[in-house]
PDB file of C-alpha atoms in Angstrom:
ATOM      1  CA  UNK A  29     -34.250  71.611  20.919  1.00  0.00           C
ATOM      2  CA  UNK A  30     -31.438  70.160  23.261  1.00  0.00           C
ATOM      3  CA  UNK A  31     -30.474  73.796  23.996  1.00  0.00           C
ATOM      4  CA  UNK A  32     -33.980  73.905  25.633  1.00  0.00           C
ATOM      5  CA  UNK A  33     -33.694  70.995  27.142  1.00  0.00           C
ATOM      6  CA  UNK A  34     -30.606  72.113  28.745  1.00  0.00           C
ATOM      7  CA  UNK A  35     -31.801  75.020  29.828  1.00  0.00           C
ATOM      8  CA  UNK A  36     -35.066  73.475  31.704  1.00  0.00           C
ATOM      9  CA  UNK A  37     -32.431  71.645  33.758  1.00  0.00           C
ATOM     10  CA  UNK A  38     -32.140  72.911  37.467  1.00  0.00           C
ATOM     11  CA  UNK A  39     -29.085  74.155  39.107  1.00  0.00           C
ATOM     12  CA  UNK A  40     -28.541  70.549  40.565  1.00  0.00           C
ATOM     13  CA  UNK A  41     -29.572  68.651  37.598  1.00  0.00           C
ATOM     14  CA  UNK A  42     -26.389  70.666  35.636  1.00  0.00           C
ATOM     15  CA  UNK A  43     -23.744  70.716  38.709  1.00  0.00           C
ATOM     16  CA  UNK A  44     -24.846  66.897  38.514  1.00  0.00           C
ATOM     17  CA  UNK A  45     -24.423  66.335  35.244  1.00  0.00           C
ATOM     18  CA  UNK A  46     -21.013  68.198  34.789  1.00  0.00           C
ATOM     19  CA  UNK A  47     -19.375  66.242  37.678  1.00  0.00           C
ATOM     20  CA  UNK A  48     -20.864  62.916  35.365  1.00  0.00           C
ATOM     21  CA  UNK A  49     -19.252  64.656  32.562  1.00  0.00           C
ATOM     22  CA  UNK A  50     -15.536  65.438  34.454  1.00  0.00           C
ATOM     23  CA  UNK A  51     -15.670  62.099  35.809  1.00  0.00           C
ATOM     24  CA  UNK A  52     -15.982  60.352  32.321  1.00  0.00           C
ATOM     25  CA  UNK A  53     -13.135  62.932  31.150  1.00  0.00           C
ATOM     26  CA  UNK A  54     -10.844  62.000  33.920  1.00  0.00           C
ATOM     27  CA  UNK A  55     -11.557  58.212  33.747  1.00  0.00           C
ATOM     28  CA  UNK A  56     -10.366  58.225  29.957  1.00  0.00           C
ATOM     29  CA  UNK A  57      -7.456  60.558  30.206  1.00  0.00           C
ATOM     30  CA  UNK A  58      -6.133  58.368  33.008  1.00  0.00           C
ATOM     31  CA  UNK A  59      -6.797  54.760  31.430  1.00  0.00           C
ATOM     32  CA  UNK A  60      -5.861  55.666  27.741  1.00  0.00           C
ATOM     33  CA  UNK A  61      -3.447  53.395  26.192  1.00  0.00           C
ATOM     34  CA  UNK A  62      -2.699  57.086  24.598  1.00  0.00           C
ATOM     35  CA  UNK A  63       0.334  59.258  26.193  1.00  0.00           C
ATOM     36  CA  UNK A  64      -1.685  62.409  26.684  1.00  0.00           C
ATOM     37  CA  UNK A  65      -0.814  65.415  28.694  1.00  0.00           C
ATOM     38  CA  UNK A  66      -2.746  68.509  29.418  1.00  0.00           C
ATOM     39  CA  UNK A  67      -1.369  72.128  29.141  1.00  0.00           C
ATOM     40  CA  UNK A  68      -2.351  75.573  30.328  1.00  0.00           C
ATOM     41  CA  UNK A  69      -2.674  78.517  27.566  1.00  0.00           C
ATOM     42  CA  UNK A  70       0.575  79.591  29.226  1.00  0.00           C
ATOM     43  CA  UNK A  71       2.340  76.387  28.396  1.00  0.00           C
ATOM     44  CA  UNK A  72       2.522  74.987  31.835  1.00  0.00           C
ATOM     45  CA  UNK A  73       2.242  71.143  32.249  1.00  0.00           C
ATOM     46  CA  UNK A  74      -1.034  70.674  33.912  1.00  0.00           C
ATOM     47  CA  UNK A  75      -1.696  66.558  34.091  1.00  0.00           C
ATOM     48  CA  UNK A  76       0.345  63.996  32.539  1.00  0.00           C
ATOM     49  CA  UNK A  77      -0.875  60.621  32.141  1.00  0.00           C
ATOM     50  CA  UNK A  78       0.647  57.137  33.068  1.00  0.00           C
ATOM     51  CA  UNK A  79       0.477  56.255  29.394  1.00  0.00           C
ATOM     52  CA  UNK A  80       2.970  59.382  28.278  1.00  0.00           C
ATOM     53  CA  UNK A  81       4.921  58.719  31.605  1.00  0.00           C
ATOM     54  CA  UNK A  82       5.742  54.888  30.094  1.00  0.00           C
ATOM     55  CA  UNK A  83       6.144  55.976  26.768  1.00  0.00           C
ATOM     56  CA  UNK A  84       9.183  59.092  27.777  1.00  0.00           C
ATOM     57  CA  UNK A  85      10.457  56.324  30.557  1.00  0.00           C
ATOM     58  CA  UNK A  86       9.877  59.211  32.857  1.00  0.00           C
ATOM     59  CA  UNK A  87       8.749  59.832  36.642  1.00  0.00           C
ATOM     60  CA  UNK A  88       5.664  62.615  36.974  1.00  0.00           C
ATOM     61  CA  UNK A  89       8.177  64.707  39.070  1.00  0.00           C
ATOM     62  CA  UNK A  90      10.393  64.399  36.448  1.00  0.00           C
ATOM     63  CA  UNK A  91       8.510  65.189  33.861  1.00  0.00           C
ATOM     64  CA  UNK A  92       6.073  68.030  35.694  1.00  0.00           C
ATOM     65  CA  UNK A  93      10.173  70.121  36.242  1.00  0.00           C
ATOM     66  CA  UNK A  94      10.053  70.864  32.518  1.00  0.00           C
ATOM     67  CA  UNK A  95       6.992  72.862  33.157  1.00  0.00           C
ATOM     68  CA  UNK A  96       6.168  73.589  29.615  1.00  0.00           C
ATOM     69  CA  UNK A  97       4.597  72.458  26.899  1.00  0.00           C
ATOM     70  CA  UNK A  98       6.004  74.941  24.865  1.00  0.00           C
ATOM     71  CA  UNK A  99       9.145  72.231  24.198  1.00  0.00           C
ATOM     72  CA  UNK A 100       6.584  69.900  23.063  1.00  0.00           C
ATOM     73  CA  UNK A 101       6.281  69.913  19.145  1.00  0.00           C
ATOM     74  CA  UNK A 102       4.525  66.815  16.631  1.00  0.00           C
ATOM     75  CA  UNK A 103       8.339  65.314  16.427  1.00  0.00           C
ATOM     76  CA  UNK A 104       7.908  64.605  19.906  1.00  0.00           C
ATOM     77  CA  UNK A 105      12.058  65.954  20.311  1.00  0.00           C
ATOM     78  CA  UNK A 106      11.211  66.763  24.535  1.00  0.00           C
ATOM     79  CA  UNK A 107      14.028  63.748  25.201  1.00  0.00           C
ATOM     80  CA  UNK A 108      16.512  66.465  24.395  1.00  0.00           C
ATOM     81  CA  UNK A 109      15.854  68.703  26.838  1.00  0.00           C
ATOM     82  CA  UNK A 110      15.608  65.843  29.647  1.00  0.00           C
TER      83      UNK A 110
END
């Protein structure tokens, strides 16, 4: 049933709702109290947020030169390579 619904949407009706929907997404990835960062499948840093920035005591520039995610592991061990 939501499928249809969905689908009965016009053009508009879906660009405007995913713009509602990117918004929300970039409104909590920016004001999470969460470090978060976002990678590309080939590793590349994509968007850090201010939260991760505090938590490494790092500048985006900084941060953005590593360039991949690949480094990044659960033991969180990226303040070696900095």
């Amino acid at each position: 049933l939501a499928m249809r619904r969905f689908r009965a949407r016009t053009r508009g009706q879906r660009i405007a709702a995913q713009k509602q929907s990117e918004q929300a997404f970039r409104r909590l990835f920016e004001t999470s109290p969460v470090g978060t960062l976002l990678c590309a499948k080939d590793g590349t840093i994509k968007k850090v947020n201010r939260a991760l920035l505090k938590l490494l005591d790092l500048k985006k520039k900084r941060l953005m030169k590593i360039n991949s995610c690949l480094y990044l592991d659960h033991t969180f061990s990226l303040r070696s390579l900095i």
